[in-house]
JSON list of N, CA and C in Angstrom, two decimals:
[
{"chain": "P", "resi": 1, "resn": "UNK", "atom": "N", "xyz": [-1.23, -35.73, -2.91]},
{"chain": "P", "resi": 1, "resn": "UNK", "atom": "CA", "xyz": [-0.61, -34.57, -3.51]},
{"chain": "P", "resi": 1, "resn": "UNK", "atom": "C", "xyz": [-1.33, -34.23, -4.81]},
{"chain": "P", "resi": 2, "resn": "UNK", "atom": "N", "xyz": [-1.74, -32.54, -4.70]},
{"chain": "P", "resi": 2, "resn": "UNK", "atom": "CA", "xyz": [-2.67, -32.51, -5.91]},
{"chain": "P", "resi": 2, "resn": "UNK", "atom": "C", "xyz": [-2.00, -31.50, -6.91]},
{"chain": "P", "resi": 3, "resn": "UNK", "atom": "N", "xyz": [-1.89, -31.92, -8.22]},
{"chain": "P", "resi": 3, "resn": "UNK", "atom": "CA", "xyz": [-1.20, -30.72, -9.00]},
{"chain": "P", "resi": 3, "resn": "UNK", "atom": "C", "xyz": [-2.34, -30.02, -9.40]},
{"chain": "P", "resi": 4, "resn": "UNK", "atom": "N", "xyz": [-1.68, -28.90, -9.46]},
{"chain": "P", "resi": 4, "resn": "UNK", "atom": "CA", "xyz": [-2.78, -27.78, -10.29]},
{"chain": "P", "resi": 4, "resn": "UNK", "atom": "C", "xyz": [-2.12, -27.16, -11.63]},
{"chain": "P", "resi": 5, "resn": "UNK", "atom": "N", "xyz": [-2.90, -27.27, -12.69]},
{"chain": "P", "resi": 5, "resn": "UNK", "atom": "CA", "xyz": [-2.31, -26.89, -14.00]},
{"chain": "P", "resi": 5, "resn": "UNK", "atom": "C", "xyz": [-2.09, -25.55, -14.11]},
{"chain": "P", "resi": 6, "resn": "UNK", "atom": "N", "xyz": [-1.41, -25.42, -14.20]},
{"chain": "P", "resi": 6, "resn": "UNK", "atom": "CA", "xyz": [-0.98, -23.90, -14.37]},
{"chain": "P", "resi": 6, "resn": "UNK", "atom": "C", "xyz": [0.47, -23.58, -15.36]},
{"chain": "P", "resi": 7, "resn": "UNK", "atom": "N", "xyz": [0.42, -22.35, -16.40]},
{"chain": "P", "resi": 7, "resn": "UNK", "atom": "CA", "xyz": [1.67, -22.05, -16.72]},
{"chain": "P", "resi": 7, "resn": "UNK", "atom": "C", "xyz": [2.85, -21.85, -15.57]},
{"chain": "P", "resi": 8, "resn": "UNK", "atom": "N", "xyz": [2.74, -21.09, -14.82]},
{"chain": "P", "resi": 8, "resn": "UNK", "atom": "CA", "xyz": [3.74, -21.22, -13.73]},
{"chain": "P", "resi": 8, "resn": "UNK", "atom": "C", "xyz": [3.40, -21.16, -11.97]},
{"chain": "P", "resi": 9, "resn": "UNK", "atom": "N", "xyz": [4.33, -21.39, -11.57]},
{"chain": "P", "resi": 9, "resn": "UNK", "atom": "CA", "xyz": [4.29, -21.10, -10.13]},
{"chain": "P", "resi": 9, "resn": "UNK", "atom": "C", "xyz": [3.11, -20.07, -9.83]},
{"chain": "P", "resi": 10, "resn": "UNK", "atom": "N", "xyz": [3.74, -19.02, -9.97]},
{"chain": "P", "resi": 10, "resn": "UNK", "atom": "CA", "xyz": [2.87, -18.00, -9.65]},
{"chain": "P", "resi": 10, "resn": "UNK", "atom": "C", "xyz": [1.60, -17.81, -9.94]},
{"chain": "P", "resi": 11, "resn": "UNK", "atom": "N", "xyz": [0.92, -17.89, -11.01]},
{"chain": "P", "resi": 11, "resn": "UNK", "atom": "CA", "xyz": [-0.98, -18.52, -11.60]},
{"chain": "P", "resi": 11, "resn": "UNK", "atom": "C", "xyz": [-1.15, -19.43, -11.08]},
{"chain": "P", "resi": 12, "resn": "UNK", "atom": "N", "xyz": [-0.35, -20.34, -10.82]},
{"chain": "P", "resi": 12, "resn": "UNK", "atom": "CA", "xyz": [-1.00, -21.81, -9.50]},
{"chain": "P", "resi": 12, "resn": "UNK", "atom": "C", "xyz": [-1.68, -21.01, -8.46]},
{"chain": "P", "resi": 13, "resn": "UNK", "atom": "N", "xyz": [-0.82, -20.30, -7.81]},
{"chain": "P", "resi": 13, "resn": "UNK", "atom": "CA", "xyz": [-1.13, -19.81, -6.04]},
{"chain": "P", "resi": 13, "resn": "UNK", "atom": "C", "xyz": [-1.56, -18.74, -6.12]},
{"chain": "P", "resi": 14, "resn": "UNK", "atom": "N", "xyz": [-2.28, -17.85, -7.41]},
{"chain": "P", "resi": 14, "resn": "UNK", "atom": "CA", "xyz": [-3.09, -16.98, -7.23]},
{"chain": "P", "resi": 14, "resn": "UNK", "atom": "C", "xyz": [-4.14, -17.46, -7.62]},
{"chain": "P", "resi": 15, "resn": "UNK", "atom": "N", "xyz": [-4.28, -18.22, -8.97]},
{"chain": "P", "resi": 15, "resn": "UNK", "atom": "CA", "xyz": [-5.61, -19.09, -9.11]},
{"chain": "P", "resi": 15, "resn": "UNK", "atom": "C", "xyz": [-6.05, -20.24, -7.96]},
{"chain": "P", "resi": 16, "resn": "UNK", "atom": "N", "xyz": [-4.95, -20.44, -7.14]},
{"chain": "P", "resi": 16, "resn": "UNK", "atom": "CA", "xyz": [-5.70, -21.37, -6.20]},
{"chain": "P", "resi": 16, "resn": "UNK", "atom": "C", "xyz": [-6.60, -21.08, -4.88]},
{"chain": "P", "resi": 17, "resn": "UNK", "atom": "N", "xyz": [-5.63, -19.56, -5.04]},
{"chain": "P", "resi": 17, "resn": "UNK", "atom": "CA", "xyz": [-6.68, -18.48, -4.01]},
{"chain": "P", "resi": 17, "resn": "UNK", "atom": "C", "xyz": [-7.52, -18.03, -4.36]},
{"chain": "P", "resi": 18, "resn": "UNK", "atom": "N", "xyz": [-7.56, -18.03, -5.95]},
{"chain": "P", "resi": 18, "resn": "UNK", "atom": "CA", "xyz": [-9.19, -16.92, -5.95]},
{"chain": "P", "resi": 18, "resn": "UNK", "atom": "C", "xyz": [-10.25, -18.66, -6.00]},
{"chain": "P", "resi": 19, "resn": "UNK", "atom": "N", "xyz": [-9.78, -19.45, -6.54]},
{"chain": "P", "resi": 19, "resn": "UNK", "atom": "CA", "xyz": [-10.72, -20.48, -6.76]},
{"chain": "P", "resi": 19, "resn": "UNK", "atom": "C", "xyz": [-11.13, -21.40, -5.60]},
{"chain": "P", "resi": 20, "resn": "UNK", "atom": "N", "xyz": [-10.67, -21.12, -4.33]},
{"chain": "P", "resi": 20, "resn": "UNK", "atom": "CA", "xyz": [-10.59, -21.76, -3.08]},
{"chain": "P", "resi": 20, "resn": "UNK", "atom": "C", "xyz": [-11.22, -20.57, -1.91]},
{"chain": "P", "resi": 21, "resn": "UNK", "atom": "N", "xyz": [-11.35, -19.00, -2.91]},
{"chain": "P", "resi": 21, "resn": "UNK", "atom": "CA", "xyz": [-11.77, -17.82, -1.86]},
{"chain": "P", "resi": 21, "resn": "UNK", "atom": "C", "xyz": [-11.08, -17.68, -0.38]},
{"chain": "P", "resi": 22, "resn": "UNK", "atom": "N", "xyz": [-9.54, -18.27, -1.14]},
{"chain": "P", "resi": 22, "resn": "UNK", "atom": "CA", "xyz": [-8.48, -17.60, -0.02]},
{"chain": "P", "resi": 22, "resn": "UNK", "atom": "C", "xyz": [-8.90, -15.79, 0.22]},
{"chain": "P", "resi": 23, "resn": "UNK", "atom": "N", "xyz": [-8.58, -15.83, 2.21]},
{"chain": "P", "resi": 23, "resn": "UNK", "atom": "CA", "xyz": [-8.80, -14.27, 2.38]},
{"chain": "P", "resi": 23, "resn": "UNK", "atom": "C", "xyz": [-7.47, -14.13, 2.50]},
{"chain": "P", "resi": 24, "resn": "UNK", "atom": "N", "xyz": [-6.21, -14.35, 2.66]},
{"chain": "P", "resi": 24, "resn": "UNK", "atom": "CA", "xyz": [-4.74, -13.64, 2.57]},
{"chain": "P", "resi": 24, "resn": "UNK", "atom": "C", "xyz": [-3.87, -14.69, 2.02]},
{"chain": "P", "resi": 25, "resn": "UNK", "atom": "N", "xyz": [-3.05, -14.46, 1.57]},
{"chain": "P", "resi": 25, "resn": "UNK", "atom": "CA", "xyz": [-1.68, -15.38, 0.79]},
{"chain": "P", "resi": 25, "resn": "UNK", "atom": "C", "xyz": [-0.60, -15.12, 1.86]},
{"chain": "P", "resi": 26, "resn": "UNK", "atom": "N", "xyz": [0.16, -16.08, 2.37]},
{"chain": "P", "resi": 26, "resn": "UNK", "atom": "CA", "xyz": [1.43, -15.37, 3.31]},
{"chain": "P", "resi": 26, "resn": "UNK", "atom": "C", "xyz": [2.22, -16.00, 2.62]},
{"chain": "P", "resi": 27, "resn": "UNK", "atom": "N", "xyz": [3.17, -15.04, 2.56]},
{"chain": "P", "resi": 27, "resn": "UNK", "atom": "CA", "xyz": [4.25, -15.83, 1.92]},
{"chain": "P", "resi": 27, "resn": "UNK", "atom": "C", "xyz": [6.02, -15.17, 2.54]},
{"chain": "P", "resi": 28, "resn": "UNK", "atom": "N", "xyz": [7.14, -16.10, 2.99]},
{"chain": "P", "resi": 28, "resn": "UNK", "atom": "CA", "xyz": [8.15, -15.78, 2.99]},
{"chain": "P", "resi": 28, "resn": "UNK", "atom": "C", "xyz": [8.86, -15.26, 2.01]},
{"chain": "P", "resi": 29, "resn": "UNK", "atom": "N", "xyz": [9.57, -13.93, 2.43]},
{"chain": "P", "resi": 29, "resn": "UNK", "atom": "CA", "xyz": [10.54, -13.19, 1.47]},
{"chain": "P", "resi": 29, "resn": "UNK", "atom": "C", "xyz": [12.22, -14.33, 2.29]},
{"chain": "P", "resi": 30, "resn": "UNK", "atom": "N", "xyz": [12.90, -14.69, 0.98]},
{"chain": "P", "resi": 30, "resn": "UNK", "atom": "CA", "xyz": [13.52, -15.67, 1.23]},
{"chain": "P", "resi": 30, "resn": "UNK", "atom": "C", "xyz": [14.30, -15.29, -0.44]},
{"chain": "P", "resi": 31, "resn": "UNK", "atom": "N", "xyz": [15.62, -15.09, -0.52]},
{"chain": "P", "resi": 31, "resn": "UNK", "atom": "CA", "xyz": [16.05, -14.76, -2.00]},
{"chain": "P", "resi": 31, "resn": "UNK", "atom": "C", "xyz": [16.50, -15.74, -2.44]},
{"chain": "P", "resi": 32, "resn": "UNK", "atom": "N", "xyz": [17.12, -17.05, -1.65]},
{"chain": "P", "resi": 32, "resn": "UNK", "atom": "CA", "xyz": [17.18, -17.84, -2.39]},
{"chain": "P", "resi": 32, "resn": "UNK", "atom": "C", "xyz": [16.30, -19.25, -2.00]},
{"chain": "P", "resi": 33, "resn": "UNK", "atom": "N", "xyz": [16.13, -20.33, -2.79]},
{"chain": "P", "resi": 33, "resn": "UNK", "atom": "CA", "xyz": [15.06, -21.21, -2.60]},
{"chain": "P", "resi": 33, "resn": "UNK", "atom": "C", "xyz": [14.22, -21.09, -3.03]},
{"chain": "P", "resi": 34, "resn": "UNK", "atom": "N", "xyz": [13.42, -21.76, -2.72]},
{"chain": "P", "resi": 34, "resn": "UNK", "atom": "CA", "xyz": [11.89, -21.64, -4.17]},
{"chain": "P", "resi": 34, "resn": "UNK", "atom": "C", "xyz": [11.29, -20.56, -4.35]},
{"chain": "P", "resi": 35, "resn": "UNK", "atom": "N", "xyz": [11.12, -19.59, -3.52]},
{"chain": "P", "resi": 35, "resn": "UNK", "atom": "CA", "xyz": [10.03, -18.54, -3.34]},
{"chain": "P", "resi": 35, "resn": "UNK", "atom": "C", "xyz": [11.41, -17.21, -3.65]},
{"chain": "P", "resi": 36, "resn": "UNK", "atom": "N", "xyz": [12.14, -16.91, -4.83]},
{"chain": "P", "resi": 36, "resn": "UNK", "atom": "CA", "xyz": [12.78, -16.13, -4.54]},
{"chain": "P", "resi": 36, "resn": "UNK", "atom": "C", "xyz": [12.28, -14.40, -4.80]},
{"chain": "P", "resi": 37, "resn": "UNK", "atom": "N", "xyz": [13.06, -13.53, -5.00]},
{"chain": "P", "resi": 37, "resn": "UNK", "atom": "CA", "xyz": [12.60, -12.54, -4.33]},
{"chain": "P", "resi": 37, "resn": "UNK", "atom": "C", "xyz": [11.48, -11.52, -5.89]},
{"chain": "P", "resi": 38, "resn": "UNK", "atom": "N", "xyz": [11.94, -12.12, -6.75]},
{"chain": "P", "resi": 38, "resn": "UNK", "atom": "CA", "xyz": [11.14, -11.69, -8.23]},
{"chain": "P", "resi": 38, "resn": "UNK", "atom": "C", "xyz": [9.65, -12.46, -8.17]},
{"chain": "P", "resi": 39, "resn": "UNK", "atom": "N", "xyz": [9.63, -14.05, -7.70]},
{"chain": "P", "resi": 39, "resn": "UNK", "atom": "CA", "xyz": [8.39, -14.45, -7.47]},
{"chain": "P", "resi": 39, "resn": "UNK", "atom": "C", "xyz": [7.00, -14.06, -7.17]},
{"chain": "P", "resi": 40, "resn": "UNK", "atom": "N", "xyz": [8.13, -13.45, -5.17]},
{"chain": "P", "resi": 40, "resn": "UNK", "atom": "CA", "xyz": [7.35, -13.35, -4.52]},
{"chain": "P", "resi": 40, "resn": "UNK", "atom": "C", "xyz": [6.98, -12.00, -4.98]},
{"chain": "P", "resi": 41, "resn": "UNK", "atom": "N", "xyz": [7.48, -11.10, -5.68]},
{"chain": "P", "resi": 41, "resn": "UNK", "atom": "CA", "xyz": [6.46, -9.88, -6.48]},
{"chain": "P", "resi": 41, "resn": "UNK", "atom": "C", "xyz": [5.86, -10.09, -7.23]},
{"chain": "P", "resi": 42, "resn": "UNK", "atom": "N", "xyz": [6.38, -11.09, -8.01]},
{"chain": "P", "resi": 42, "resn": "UNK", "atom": "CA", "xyz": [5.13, -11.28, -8.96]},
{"chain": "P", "resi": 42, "resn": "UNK", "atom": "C", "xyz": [3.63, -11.51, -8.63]},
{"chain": "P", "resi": 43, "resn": "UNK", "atom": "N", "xyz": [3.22, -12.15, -6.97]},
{"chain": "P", "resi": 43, "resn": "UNK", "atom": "CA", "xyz": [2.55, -12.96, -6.81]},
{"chain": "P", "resi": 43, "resn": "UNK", "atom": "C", "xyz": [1.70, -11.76, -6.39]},
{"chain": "P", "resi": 44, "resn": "UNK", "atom": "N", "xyz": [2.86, -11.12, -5.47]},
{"chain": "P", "resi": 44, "resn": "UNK", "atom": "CA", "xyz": [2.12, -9.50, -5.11]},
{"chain": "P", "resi": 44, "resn": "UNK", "atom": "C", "xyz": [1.72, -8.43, -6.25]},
{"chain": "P", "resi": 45, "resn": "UNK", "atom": "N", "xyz": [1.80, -8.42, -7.36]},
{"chain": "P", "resi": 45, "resn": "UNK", "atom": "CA", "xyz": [1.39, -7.75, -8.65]},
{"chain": "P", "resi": 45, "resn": "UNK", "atom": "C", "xyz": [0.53, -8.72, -9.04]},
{"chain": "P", "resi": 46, "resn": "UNK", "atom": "N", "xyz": [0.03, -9.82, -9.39]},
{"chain": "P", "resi": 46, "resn": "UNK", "atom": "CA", "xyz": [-0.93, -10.60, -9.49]},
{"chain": "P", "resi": 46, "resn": "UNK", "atom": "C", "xyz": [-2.41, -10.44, -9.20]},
{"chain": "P", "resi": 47, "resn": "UNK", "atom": "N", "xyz": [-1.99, -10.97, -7.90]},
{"chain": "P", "resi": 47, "resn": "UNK", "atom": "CA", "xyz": [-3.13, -11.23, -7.09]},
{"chain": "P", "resi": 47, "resn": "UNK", "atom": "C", "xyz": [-3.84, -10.40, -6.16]},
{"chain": "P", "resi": 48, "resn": "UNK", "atom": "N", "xyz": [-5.56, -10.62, -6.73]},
{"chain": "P", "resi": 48, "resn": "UNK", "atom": "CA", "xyz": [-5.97, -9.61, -6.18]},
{"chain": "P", "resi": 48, "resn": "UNK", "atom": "C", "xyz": [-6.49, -10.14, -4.24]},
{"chain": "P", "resi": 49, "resn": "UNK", "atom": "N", "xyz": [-6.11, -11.03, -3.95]},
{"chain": "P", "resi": 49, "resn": "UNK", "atom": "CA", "xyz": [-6.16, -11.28, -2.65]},
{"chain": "P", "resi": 49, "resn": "UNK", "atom": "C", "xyz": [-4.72, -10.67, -2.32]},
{"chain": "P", "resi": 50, "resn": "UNK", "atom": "N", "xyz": [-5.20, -10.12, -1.08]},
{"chain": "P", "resi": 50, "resn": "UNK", "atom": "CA", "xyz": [-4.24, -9.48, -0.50]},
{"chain": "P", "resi": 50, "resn": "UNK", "atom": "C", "xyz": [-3.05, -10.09, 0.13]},
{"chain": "P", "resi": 51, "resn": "UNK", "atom": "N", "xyz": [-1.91, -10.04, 0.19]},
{"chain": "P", "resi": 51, "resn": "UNK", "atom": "CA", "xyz": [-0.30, -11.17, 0.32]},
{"chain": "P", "resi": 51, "resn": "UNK", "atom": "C", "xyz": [0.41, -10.00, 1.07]},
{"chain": "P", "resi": 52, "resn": "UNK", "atom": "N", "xyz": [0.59, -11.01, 2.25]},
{"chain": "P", "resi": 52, "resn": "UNK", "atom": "CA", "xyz": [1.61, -10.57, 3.59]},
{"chain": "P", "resi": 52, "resn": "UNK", "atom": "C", "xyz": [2.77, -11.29, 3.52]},
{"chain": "P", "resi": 53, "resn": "UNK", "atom": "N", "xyz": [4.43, -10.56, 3.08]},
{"chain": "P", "resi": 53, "resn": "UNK", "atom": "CA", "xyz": [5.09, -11.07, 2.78]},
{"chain": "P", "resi": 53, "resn": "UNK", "atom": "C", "xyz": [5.72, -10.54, 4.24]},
{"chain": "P", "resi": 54, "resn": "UNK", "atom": "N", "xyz": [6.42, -11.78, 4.80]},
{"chain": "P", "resi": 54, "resn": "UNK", "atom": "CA", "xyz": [7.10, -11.58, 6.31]},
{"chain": "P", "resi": 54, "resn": "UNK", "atom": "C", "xyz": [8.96, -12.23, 6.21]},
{"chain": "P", "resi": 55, "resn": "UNK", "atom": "N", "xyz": [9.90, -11.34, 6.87]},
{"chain": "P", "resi": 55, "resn": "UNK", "atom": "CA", "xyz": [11.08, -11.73, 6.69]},
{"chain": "P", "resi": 55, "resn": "UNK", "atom": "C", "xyz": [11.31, -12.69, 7.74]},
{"chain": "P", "resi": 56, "resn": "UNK", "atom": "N", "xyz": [11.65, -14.12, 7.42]},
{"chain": "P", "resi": 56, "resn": "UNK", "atom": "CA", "xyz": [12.31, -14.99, 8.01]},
{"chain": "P", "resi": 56, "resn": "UNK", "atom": "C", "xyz": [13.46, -14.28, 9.56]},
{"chain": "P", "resi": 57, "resn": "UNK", "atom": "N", "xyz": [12.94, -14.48, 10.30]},
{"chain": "P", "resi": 57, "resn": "UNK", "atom": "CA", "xyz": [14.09, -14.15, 11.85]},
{"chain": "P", "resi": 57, "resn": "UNK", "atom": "C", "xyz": [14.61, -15.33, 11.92]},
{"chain": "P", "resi": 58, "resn": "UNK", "atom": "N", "xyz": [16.04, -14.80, 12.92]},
{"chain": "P", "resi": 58, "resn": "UNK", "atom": "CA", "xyz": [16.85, -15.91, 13.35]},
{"chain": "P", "resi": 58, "resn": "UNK", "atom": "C", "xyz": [16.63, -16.18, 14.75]},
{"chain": "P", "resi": 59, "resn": "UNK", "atom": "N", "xyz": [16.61, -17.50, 14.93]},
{"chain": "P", "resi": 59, "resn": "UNK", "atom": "CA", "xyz": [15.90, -18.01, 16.33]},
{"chain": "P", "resi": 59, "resn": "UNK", "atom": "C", "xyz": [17.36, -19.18, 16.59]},
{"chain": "P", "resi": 60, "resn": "UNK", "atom": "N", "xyz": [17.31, -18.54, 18.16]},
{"chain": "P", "resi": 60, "resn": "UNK", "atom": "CA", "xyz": [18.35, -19.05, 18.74]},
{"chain": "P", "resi": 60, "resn": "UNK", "atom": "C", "xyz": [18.20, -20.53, 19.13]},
{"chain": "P", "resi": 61, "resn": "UNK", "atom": "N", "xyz": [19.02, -21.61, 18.97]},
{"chain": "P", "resi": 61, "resn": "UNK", "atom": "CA", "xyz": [18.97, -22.83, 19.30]},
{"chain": "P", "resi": 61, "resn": "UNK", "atom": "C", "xyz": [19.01, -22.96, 20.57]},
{"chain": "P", "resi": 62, "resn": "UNK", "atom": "N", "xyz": [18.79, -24.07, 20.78]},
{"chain": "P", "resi": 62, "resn": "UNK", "atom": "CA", "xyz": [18.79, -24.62, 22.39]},
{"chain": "P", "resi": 62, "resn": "UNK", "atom": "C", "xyz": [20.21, -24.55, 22.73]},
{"chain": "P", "resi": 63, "resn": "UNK", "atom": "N", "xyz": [21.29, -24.83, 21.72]},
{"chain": "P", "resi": 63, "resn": "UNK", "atom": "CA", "xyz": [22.91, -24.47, 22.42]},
{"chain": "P", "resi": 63, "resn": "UNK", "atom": "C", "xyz": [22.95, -23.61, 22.55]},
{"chain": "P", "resi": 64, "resn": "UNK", "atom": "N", "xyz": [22.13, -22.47, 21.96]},
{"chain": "P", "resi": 64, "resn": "UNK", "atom": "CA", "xyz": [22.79, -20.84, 22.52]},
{"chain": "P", "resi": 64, "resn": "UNK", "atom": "C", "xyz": [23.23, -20.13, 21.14]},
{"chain": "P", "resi": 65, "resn": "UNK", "atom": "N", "xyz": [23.18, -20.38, 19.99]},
{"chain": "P", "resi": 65, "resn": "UNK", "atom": "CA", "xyz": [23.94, -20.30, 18.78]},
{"chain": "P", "resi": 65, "resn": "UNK", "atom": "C", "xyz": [23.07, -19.61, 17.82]},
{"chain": "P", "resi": 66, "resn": "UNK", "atom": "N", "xyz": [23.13, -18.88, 17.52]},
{"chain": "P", "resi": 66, "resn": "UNK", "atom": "CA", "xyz": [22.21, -18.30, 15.87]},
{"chain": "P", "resi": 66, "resn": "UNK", "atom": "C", "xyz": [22.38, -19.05, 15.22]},
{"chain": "P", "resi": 67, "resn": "UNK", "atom": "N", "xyz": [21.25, -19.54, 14.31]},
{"chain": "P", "resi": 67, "resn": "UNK", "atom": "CA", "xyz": [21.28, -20.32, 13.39]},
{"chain": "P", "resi": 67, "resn": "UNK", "atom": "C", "xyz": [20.11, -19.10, 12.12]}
]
């Protein structure tokens, strides 16, 4: 497990993309939990690699049940 110095979250995972020559960032829109929904703009106002933010679907269990 490698830390990367950074003031916050967000300069981690845009500096780790430009310094690694990430071609896209994906990231879940998710409002609560780590990635919440101010983040994940920030990351998209940031960074100049381009970030595909995708909404979490609900996938039916093997009982039959939305989860």
């Amino acid at each position: 497990n490698k830390s990367i110095p950074s003031n916050s979250m967000v300069e981690a995972i845009v500096d780790y993309a430009h310094n690694n020559e990430i071609d896209l960032i994906v990231q879940m829109n998710k409002k609560d939990g780590l990635f919440g929904v101010s983040i994940s703009h920030k990351i998209v106002e940031a960074s100049k690699v381009p970030v595909m933010s995708i909404n979490p679907s609900k996938k039916a269990s093997v009982r039959g049940g939305i989860h």
